[in-house]
Coordinates of C-alpha atoms and ligand atoms in Angstrom, one line a residue:
M1 CA -0.1 -0.3 0.0
N2 CA 1.4 2.9 -1.1
K3 CA 1.0 6.4 1.5
I4 CA -0.7 9.6 -0.5
K5 CA 0.2 12.5 0.9
I6 CA -2.9 15.1 1.5
F7 CA -1.8 18.5 0.5
D8 CA -5.3 21.1 1.1
T9 CA -5.8 25.2 -0.1
T10 CA -8.3 26.3 1.3
L11 CA -6.9 28.5 2.8
R12 CA -5.3 29.3 -0.5
D13 CA -6.6 28.7 -3.5
G14 CA -10.0 27.9 -1.7
E15 CA -10.1 31.2 -0.4
Q16 CA -9.6 32.6 -3.9
S17 CA -13.2 31.3 -5.3
P18 CA -14.7 34.4 -5.9
G19 CA -16.5 36.3 -3.9
V20 CA -15.3 34.1 -0.8
N21 CA -12.9 36.2 1.9
L22 CA -12.4 34.9 5.1
N23 CA -11.5 36.6 7.6
F24 CA -8.7 35.9 10.3
Q25 CA -10.6 33.6 13.0
E26 CA -12.3 32.1 10.5
K27 CA -9.0 31.2 8.6
M28 CA -7.2 30.1 11.7
E29 CA -10.5 27.4 12.5
I30 CA -10.4 26.4 9.5
A31 CA -6.9 25.2 10.2
R32 CA -7.4 23.9 13.3
Q33 CA -10.3 21.3 11.8
L34 CA -7.5 20.6 8.3
E35 CA -5.1 19.5 11.3
K36 CA -8.0 16.9 12.7
Y37 CA -9.5 15.7 10.2
G38 CA -5.4 15.1 9.0
V39 CA -4.4 16.6 6.5
D40 CA -0.2 16.1 5.6
I41 CA -0.2 19.8 4.2
I42 CA -2.0 22.7 5.1
E43 CA -1.7 26.0 2.4
A44 CA -2.4 28.6 4.5
G45 CA -2.3 31.6 1.8
F46 CA 0.2 33.9 -0.3
P47 CA 2.3 35.2 2.0
A48 CA 3.4 38.7 -0.4
A49 CA -0.5 39.3 -1.9
S50 CA -1.7 41.5 0.9
K51 CA -1.0 41.9 4.2
G52 CA -3.6 40.5 5.8
D53 CA -3.0 37.0 4.3
F54 CA 1.0 37.6 5.1
Q55 CA -0.4 38.0 9.7
S56 CA -3.1 34.8 8.8
V57 CA 0.0 33.2 7.2
R58 CA 2.1 33.4 10.4
E59 CA -0.2 32.6 13.1
I60 CA -1.3 29.2 11.3
A61 CA 2.2 28.3 11.1
N62 CA 3.1 29.5 14.6
T63 CA 0.3 27.2 15.5
I64 CA -0.5 24.5 14.1
K65 CA 1.8 21.6 14.8
G66 CA 0.4 18.3 13.7
C67 CA 0.9 18.8 10.2
S68 CA 3.3 20.8 7.8
V69 CA 2.0 24.9 7.3
T70 CA 3.0 26.1 3.4
G71 CA 2.4 29.2 1.8
L72 CA 2.7 29.5 -1.8
A73 CA 5.5 32.1 -3.6
R74 CA 5.7 32.8 -7.3
A75 CA 9.6 32.7 -7.7
V76 CA 10.8 36.0 -6.9
K77 CA 12.8 36.3 -4.1
S78 CA 11.0 39.4 -2.8
D79 CA 7.7 36.8 -2.5
I80 CA 11.0 33.7 -1.2
D81 CA 11.6 36.3 1.3
T82 CA 8.4 37.5 2.6
A83 CA 6.8 33.4 2.8
W84 CA 9.9 32.6 5.0
E85 CA 9.0 35.4 7.5
A86 CA 5.6 34.4 7.5
L87 CA 6.9 30.6 7.7
K88 CA 9.8 30.1 10.1
G89 CA 7.4 29.4 13.0
S90 CA 6.6 26.3 11.2
E91 CA 6.9 23.1 12.7
E92 CA 8.1 22.0 9.3
P93 CA 9.2 25.8 6.7
R94 CA 8.0 24.3 3.2
L95 CA 7.9 26.6 0.5
H96 CA 5.6 26.2 -2.4
V97 CA 7.2 28.0 -5.3
F98 CA 5.8 27.9 -8.6
I99 CA 6.5 29.2 -12.1
A100 CA 4.9 28.9 -15.7
T101 CA 6.1 25.9 -18.1
S102 CA 3.9 26.3 -21.0
P103 CA 4.5 27.8 -24.9
I104 CA 1.1 29.8 -23.8
H105 CA 2.4 31.2 -20.1
M106 CA 6.5 31.4 -20.9
A107 CA 5.7 33.6 -23.8
Y108 CA 2.4 36.4 -22.6
K109 CA 3.4 36.1 -19.3
F110 CA 6.6 36.8 -19.0
N111 CA 8.2 37.1 -22.9
K112 CA 10.5 34.9 -21.7
K113 CA 12.5 32.3 -23.8
P114 CA 12.1 29.0 -22.4
E115 CA 15.4 28.0 -21.0
E116 CA 14.9 31.6 -19.4
I117 CA 12.3 30.4 -17.5
V118 CA 15.0 27.1 -16.5
E119 CA 17.3 29.6 -15.4
I120 CA 15.1 31.0 -13.6
A121 CA 13.7 28.3 -11.8
V122 CA 16.5 26.8 -10.8
E123 CA 18.0 29.8 -9.3
M124 CA 14.5 30.4 -7.3
V125 CA 14.7 26.3 -5.5
K126 CA 18.7 27.1 -4.8
Y127 CA 17.8 30.8 -2.8
A128 CA 15.2 29.5 -1.2
S129 CA 17.3 25.7 0.0
K130 CA 19.5 28.6 1.8
F131 CA 15.8 29.3 4.7
F132 CA 14.1 26.6 4.0
P133 CA 14.5 22.5 4.8
V134 CA 11.5 21.5 2.3
I135 CA 10.3 23.1 -1.7
Q136 CA 7.1 22.6 -3.7
W137 CA 8.4 23.1 -6.4
S138 CA 5.7 23.4 -9.2
A139 CA 5.1 23.9 -12.9
E140 CA 1.9 26.4 -13.3
D141 CA -0.6 24.7 -16.7
A142 CA 1.6 21.9 -16.3
S143 CA -0.5 20.1 -18.5
R144 CA -0.4 22.3 -21.3
S145 CA 3.7 22.2 -21.4
E146 CA 5.8 20.7 -23.3
L147 CA 6.4 17.1 -22.1
P148 CA 10.5 17.4 -23.6
F149 CA 10.9 20.0 -21.3
L150 CA 8.9 19.9 -18.5
A151 CA 11.0 16.8 -18.2
H152 CA 13.7 19.0 -18.2
I153 CA 13.0 21.6 -16.1
T154 CA 11.9 19.1 -13.4
E155 CA 15.6 17.4 -13.5
E156 CA 16.9 20.3 -13.3
V157 CA 15.2 21.4 -10.6
I158 CA 15.1 18.7 -8.8
K159 CA 18.6 19.3 -8.6
A160 CA 18.8 22.4 -7.4
G161 CA 16.9 21.0 -4.3
A162 CA 13.6 20.9 -4.8
N163 CA 11.7 17.8 -2.8
V164 CA 8.2 17.9 -4.5
V165 CA 7.2 18.4 -8.0
N166 CA 4.1 19.1 -8.1
L167 CA 2.5 19.0 -11.7
P168 CA -1.0 21.3 -12.4
D169 CA -4.0 21.5 -14.4
T170 CA -4.0 24.8 -13.0
V171 CA -6.8 25.7 -16.3
G172 CA -9.2 22.3 -15.5
Y173 CA -8.2 20.8 -19.1
T174 CA -6.9 17.8 -18.7
T175 CA -8.5 14.2 -19.4
P176 CA -6.9 11.3 -16.7
K177 CA -5.3 9.6 -19.5
E178 CA -3.6 12.3 -20.4
Y179 CA -2.9 13.8 -16.9
G180 CA -1.5 10.0 -16.1
A181 CA 0.5 9.8 -18.9
M182 CA 2.4 13.2 -18.1
F183 CA 3.4 11.7 -14.6
S184 CA 4.5 7.8 -16.5
Y185 CA 6.0 9.7 -19.0
L186 CA 8.7 11.9 -16.4
K187 CA 9.1 8.8 -14.1
E188 CA 10.1 7.4 -16.7
N189 CA 12.3 10.9 -18.4
V190 CA 13.9 12.6 -15.7
P191 CA 16.5 10.0 -14.2
N192 CA 16.7 11.9 -10.6
I193 CA 12.6 11.7 -9.8
H194 CA 13.3 8.8 -7.8
K195 CA 14.2 11.5 -5.1
V196 CA 10.8 14.3 -4.7
D197 CA 7.1 13.9 -4.0
L198 CA 4.8 13.8 -7.2
S199 CA 2.0 15.5 -6.6
T200 CA -2.1 17.3 -8.4
H201 CA -3.2 19.8 -8.5
C202 CA -6.6 19.8 -10.7
H203 CA -9.0 22.2 -11.8
D204 CA -12.6 21.2 -12.7
D205 CA -13.6 23.2 -15.5
L206 CA -14.3 19.8 -17.3
G207 CA -15.7 18.2 -13.9
M208 CA -13.0 15.6 -14.3
A209 CA -10.4 17.6 -11.5
V210 CA -10.8 14.7 -9.4
A211 CA -10.1 11.4 -12.2
N212 CA -7.9 13.2 -12.8
S213 CA -6.2 13.5 -10.0
L214 CA -7.1 9.4 -8.7
A215 CA -5.5 8.7 -12.8
A216 CA -1.8 10.7 -11.6
V217 CA -2.0 8.4 -8.7
E218 CA -2.0 5.1 -11.1
N219 CA 0.9 6.8 -12.5
G220 CA 3.4 7.4 -9.4
A221 CA 1.5 10.5 -7.8
T222 CA 2.5 10.6 -4.6
Q223 CA 0.3 13.5 -3.3
I224 CA -2.6 15.2 -4.1
E225 CA -3.6 18.7 -4.0
G226 CA -7.1 20.0 -3.4
A227 CA -9.5 21.9 -1.0
I228 CA -13.1 21.2 0.6
N229 CA -15.9 20.6 -1.7
G230 CA -13.7 20.8 -3.9
I231 CA -13.7 25.2 -4.0
G232 CA -11.3 27.5 -6.3
E233 CA -10.9 29.5 -8.8
R234 CA -13.3 29.0 -10.9
A235 CA -15.0 25.5 -10.7
G236 CA -12.6 24.4 -8.2
N237 CA -9.9 22.2 -7.3
A238 CA -10.0 18.2 -6.7
A239 CA -13.1 17.6 -3.7
I240 CA -10.2 16.1 -0.6
E241 CA -13.6 14.4 0.9
E242 CA -13.9 13.0 -2.0
V243 CA -10.5 11.9 -2.7
A244 CA -10.3 11.0 0.7
V245 CA -13.6 8.3 0.8
A246 CA -13.0 7.2 -2.6
L247 CA -8.9 5.8 -2.1
H248 CA -11.1 4.5 1.0
T249 CA -13.0 2.9 -0.5
R250 CA -11.4 1.7 -4.1
K251 CA -8.2 0.8 -1.5
D252 CA -8.2 -2.7 -3.9
F253 CA -7.8 -0.2 -7.1
Y254 CA -6.0 1.5 -6.2
Q255 CA -3.2 0.3 -3.3
S256 CA -3.1 3.2 -1.7
Y257 CA -4.3 5.4 1.7
T258 CA -4.4 8.3 3.3
N259 CA -3.5 10.1 7.4
I260 CA -7.5 11.3 6.8
T261 CA -9.5 11.0 9.5
L262 CA -12.9 10.3 7.3
S263 CA -15.2 10.5 10.2
E264 CA -14.3 14.0 10.2
T265 CA -15.0 14.9 7.0
K266 CA -19.2 16.1 7.1
R267 CA -17.6 18.5 10.3
T268 CA -15.2 19.1 8.2
S269 CA -16.9 20.1 5.1
D270 CA -19.8 22.2 7.2
L271 CA -17.3 24.1 8.7
V272 CA -15.7 25.1 5.7
S273 CA -19.2 25.4 3.8
K274 CA -21.0 28.3 6.5
L275 CA -17.8 31.0 5.8
T276 CA -17.5 29.9 3.0
G277 CA -20.6 30.8 2.7
M278 CA -20.3 28.3 -0.5
A279 CA -23.7 26.4 -0.5
I280 CA -23.5 22.7 -0.8
P281 CA -25.6 20.8 -3.8
A282 CA -27.7 18.4 -2.3
N283 CA -26.5 16.3 -4.7
K284 CA -23.1 16.4 -4.3
A285 CA -20.9 13.2 -3.4
V286 CA -19.8 12.3 -0.5
V287 CA -20.8 15.1 1.7
G288 CA -24.8 16.6 0.0
R289 CA -27.7 15.6 1.8
N290 CA -29.0 13.3 -0.1
A291 CA -25.5 11.5 -0.6
F292 CA -27.5 8.7 1.5
A293 CA -30.7 9.3 0.4
H294 CA -32.3 6.5 -0.7
E295 CA -35.6 7.4 -2.3
S296 CA -37.2 4.1 -5.2
G297 CA -39.4 1.7 -4.2
I298 CA -36.8 -1.1 -6.1
H299 CA -33.5 0.8 -3.8
Q300 CA -35.5 1.3 -1.1
D301 CA -36.5 -2.4 -0.4
G302 CA -33.4 -3.9 -1.4
F303 CA -30.7 -1.2 1.6
L304 CA -33.9 -2.2 3.7
K305 CA -32.0 -6.1 3.3
N306 CA -29.3 -5.9 3.3
R307 CA -27.5 -2.0 2.9
S308 CA -24.3 -2.6 0.4
T309 CA -27.0 -3.9 -2.4
Y310 CA -27.3 0.2 -2.9
E311 CA -24.2 1.8 -0.2
I312 CA -20.8 1.6 -1.0
I313 CA -20.4 4.3 1.9
S314 CA -21.8 4.2 5.1
P315 CA -22.7 7.5 6.6
E316 CA -21.2 6.7 9.4
L317 CA -17.6 6.7 7.9
V318 CA -17.9 9.7 7.1
G319 CA -19.4 11.3 10.2
V320 CA -22.9 12.2 9.1
Q321 CA -25.7 11.2 12.0
Q322 CA -28.3 11.1 12.6
K323 CA -30.3 14.5 14.2
E324 CA -30.1 13.1 17.7
V325 CA -31.5 15.7 20.7
V326 CA -28.3 16.8 22.5
L327 CA -29.1 19.1 25.0
G328 CA -32.3 21.0 26.8
K329 CA -33.3 24.3 28.9
H330 CA -32.0 21.5 32.0
S331 CA -28.5 21.0 31.1
G332 CA -26.5 22.6 33.1
R333 CA -22.9 24.1 33.0
H334 CA -20.9 21.0 32.6
A335 CA -23.1 19.3 30.9
F336 CA -23.1 21.9 28.3
R337 CA -18.9 22.2 28.3
T338 CA -18.4 18.5 28.1
H339 CA -20.2 18.9 25.1
L340 CA -18.7 20.9 23.6
M341 CA -15.2 19.5 24.0
D342 CA -16.1 16.7 22.6
L343 CA -17.8 18.7 19.6
G344 CA -14.0 19.5 19.8
F345 CA -14.1 23.2 20.5
T346 CA -11.6 24.2 22.7
L347 CA -12.6 27.4 24.3
Q348 CA -11.4 29.5 27.1
D349 CA -13.5 29.8 30.4
N350 CA -14.8 33.4 29.7
Q351 CA -15.5 32.0 25.7
I352 CA -17.9 28.9 27.9
D353 CA -19.8 31.4 30.0
S354 CA -21.1 34.4 27.7
L355 CA -21.6 30.8 25.1
F356 CA -23.2 29.0 27.9
E357 CA -26.0 31.5 28.4
K358 CA -26.4 32.4 24.3
F359 CA -27.3 28.3 25.5
K360 CA -29.9 29.0 28.0
D361 CA -31.4 31.8 25.8
L362 CA -31.3 29.6 22.8
A363 CA -33.4 26.5 24.8
D364 CA -35.6 28.7 26.3
K365 CA -36.9 29.1 22.5
K366 CA -36.0 25.7 21.5
K367 CA -36.7 22.0 22.9
D368 CA -34.4 20.8 21.1
V369 CA -30.8 22.4 20.7
T370 CA -29.4 20.0 19.0
D371 CA -24.8 19.4 18.1
D372 CA -25.7 21.7 14.4
D373 CA -27.2 24.4 16.1
L374 CA -24.6 24.5 19.1
F375 CA -22.1 24.5 16.6
S376 CA -23.4 27.7 15.1
L377 CA -23.5 29.2 18.2
V378 CA -20.2 28.5 18.3
L379 CA -18.6 29.3 15.3
Q380 CA -20.7 32.8 15.6
K381 CA -19.4 33.7 18.9
T382 CA -15.4 32.6 17.9
V383 CA -14.9 34.0 14.8
N384 CA -16.6 37.6 15.2
S385 CA -15.0 38.2 18.2
D386 CA -13.6 41.9 17.4
E387 CA -16.0 43.5 15.4
L388 CA -16.4 47.4 14.9
Y389 CA -20.1 47.7 16.1
K390 CA -22.1 45.5 17.7
L391 CA -26.0 44.9 16.8
D392 CA -27.9 46.9 20.7
S393 CA -31.2 46.4 20.0
L394 CA -33.2 46.3 17.1
Q395 CA -37.0 47.8 16.4
V396 CA -39.1 46.2 12.9
Q397 CA -42.4 47.8 12.3
Y398 CA -44.7 45.4 9.7
G399 CA -48.2 45.3 8.5
S400 CA -49.7 44.4 5.7
H401 CA -50.8 48.2 4.9
N402 CA -48.1 50.0 6.3
I403 CA -45.1 51.1 5.1
P404 CA -42.0 48.6 6.8
T405 CA -39.9 51.0 9.5
A406 CA -36.7 49.2 10.9
T407 CA -35.0 51.7 14.5
I408 CA -31.7 49.6 14.7
T409 CA -29.4 50.7 17.3
L410 CA -25.8 50.1 17.1
T411 CA -22.5 50.9 19.7
K412 CA -19.1 50.9 17.8
N413 CA -16.6 49.2 20.0
D414 CA -15.3 52.6 21.4
G415 CA -18.5 52.9 23.4
E416 CA -19.5 55.2 21.4
S417 CA -24.0 54.4 20.1
V418 CA -25.6 55.1 17.2
Q419 CA -29.3 55.1 16.8
E420 CA -31.3 55.2 13.3
A421 CA -34.4 54.5 11.5
A422 CA -35.5 54.2 7.8
T423 CA -39.0 52.2 5.5
G424 CA -38.1 50.3 2.7
S425 CA -40.5 47.6 1.0
G426 CA -40.2 45.1 2.5
S427 CA -39.1 44.6 6.8
V428 CA -35.4 43.7 5.3
E429 CA -34.8 46.5 3.0
A430 CA -35.9 48.6 5.7
I431 CA -33.4 47.2 8.6
Y432 CA -30.6 47.0 5.8
N433 CA -31.6 50.2 4.5
T434 CA -31.8 51.7 8.8
L435 CA -27.6 49.5 8.9
N436 CA -26.8 51.9 5.6
R437 CA -27.3 55.7 6.9
C438 CA -26.4 54.1 10.4
I439 CA -22.6 53.7 8.9
D440 CA -22.7 56.6 6.2
S441 CA -22.9 54.5 3.6
E442 CA -24.7 53.5 0.5
L443 CA -24.1 49.7 0.2
K444 CA -25.4 47.6 -2.4
L445 CA -26.5 44.3 -1.3
L446 CA -25.3 41.4 -4.5
D447 CA -26.9 38.4 -2.3
Y448 CA -28.9 37.4 0.0
R449 CA -29.8 33.5 2.0
L450 CA -31.6 32.6 5.1
Q451 CA -31.8 28.6 5.8
S452 CA -33.5 27.2 9.1
I453 CA -30.8 25.3 10.9
N454 CA -31.7 21.2 11.0
G455 CA -35.2 22.9 9.5
G456 CA -38.6 22.0 12.3
P457 CA -40.4 25.3 13.4
D458 CA -38.1 26.6 16.0
A459 CA -35.1 26.2 14.0
L460 CA -32.0 28.3 14.8
A461 CA -32.8 31.0 10.8
E462 CA -28.6 31.5 9.2
V463 CA -28.8 34.3 6.8
F464 CA -25.8 35.2 3.9
V465 CA -25.0 38.1 2.4
K466 CA -23.0 39.5 0.0
I467 CA -22.6 43.0 -0.1
E468 CA -20.6 45.9 -2.2
G469 CA -19.3 49.1 -0.9
N470 CA -16.6 51.1 -2.3
G471 CA -14.7 48.5 -4.7
V472 CA -15.2 46.5 -1.9
E473 CA -17.2 43.2 -1.7
A474 CA -17.0 41.2 1.5
S475 CA -20.0 38.4 2.8
G476 CA -21.4 37.9 6.3
R477 CA -23.5 35.8 7.9
G478 CA -25.5 35.3 10.8
L479 CA -27.9 33.5 13.6
A480 CA -31.0 34.0 15.7
Y481 CA -33.5 33.0 16.0
D482 CA -35.3 35.1 13.7
V483 CA -35.1 35.8 10.7
L484 CA -35.3 39.8 11.3
E485 CA -32.8 40.0 13.3
S486 CA -30.7 36.8 11.7
S487 CA -31.1 38.9 8.6
A488 CA -29.4 42.4 10.7
K489 CA -27.3 40.5 12.3
A490 CA -25.7 38.9 8.2
Y491 CA -25.8 42.5 7.1
L492 CA -24.0 44.2 10.6
N493 CA -21.2 41.2 10.1
A494 CA -21.0 42.5 6.7
I495 CA -20.2 45.4 7.0
N496 CA -17.5 44.7 9.5
R497 CA -16.1 42.5 7.3
M498 CA -15.8 45.3 4.3
I499 CA -14.3 47.4 6.8
A500 CA -11.2 45.4 8.2
I501 CA -10.7 45.0 4.8
Q502 CA -10.9 47.7 3.7
E503 CA -8.3 49.4 6.6
Y504 CA -6.0 46.1 5.4
R505 CA -6.7 45.6 1.8
K506 CA -2.9 46.7 0.1
E507 CA -3.2 45.5 -2.9
T508 CA -5.5 43.3 -4.5
K509 CA -4.9 39.7 -4.2
Q510 CA -2.9 37.7 -7.3
E511 CA -4.7 35.1 -9.3
V512 CA -2.1 32.1 -9.8
M513 CA -2.5 28.6 -10.4
Ligands
ZN1 ZN1 -5.4 26.4 -9.2

């Protein structure tokens, strides 16, 4: 059996998904969960892209010790220097440096001859090896590169000190057969190839990212890159959870294994979906709501007689549980605390105290407080701790023959309070017009989504919004028992994040790989 390393780029390529912007606490929460999920390498960001990226890569590198943390760099000294500053505190500092190798990229992006590209790649790997014990080198657009050239540059970067060679299908163009053949070509034509791990990085433009990654494994790849739920540039990356479950379920075929703790799959997927605001389609493999539902009579009949007639993955394998009641209004602080620990949260005493109050409020309104409710509650609390504005009070007047009117009081973190009122054609619009007035800004609402946690008449309401103002897009989430309150909280959360982005966005993120 071959060990396949899992390289997770949810926080770098995944975070480049259009409309996704994670704040620092959210990235840290995801990194902690990825560590628990058992990925081998976390790509925490692109340190040279912005001050915010640098800070979060550095904090994640300093905090996460159960797996390797890496950051992306272009093949330029300043990017490598910045990456070193961000990563030097990690358990095993690892650089991910890339340069494009396809004729179209070399000619149009760099205006350089192939031999000049080889020189730059070699020089930068040598330069990086002065600091970094582990260097991953990527040939951007490898799948559209000429194979003899790809073999040549690969041999040279290995000589220069690269430990991992990654061959991305940057534009999601290749097919499983072609992509596999590229790996076997390098295996046969690069004399020093046995010294490195060979890695995949596949995009899903033609819906083949996972199939391509697995075809590479059949041909000698020992590392797969991807993102949770398959998020990423354009159509996204190979979905890590699909790769891991496929390698497990078909180990008879692939003769491989990973370090992934499959029972953490659902939790990891839910966390990334909630924090990025990218919903999981009901029919998505492994983690979709319908992935374990059997609808047709013939299937149900077979399934009841023997599960394996129609079920190749059990829900328990990936941590999908039936809805269960966990706590209610008579549950005490001790049970609450123990349960949060069982759910995998590590919290300070003061955080537990304030969460316990929120839990009691909720348990007064809602008979059964489920794991999902607690998960959402804790997440809301832990990732939104340093907001500029907090919702103090909200009042909405609505009647079928009245003009909806909202009155809102906000408290700023310096103690100042702001109160405004405004109307709208509906209650939510009235709330959003009022909030715009509170911060004296005309914001545009780009997206609004409402969902209930677990369903049922007393379910918690979760709202996701995306807003735009002064050229900055930000998303926000709100959780409350009432849909209007959660709508207000989501919009205010987006406002707080927009202000934070404006404050430290030095330059726009570059589109890479
Ligand atoms: Zn990519």
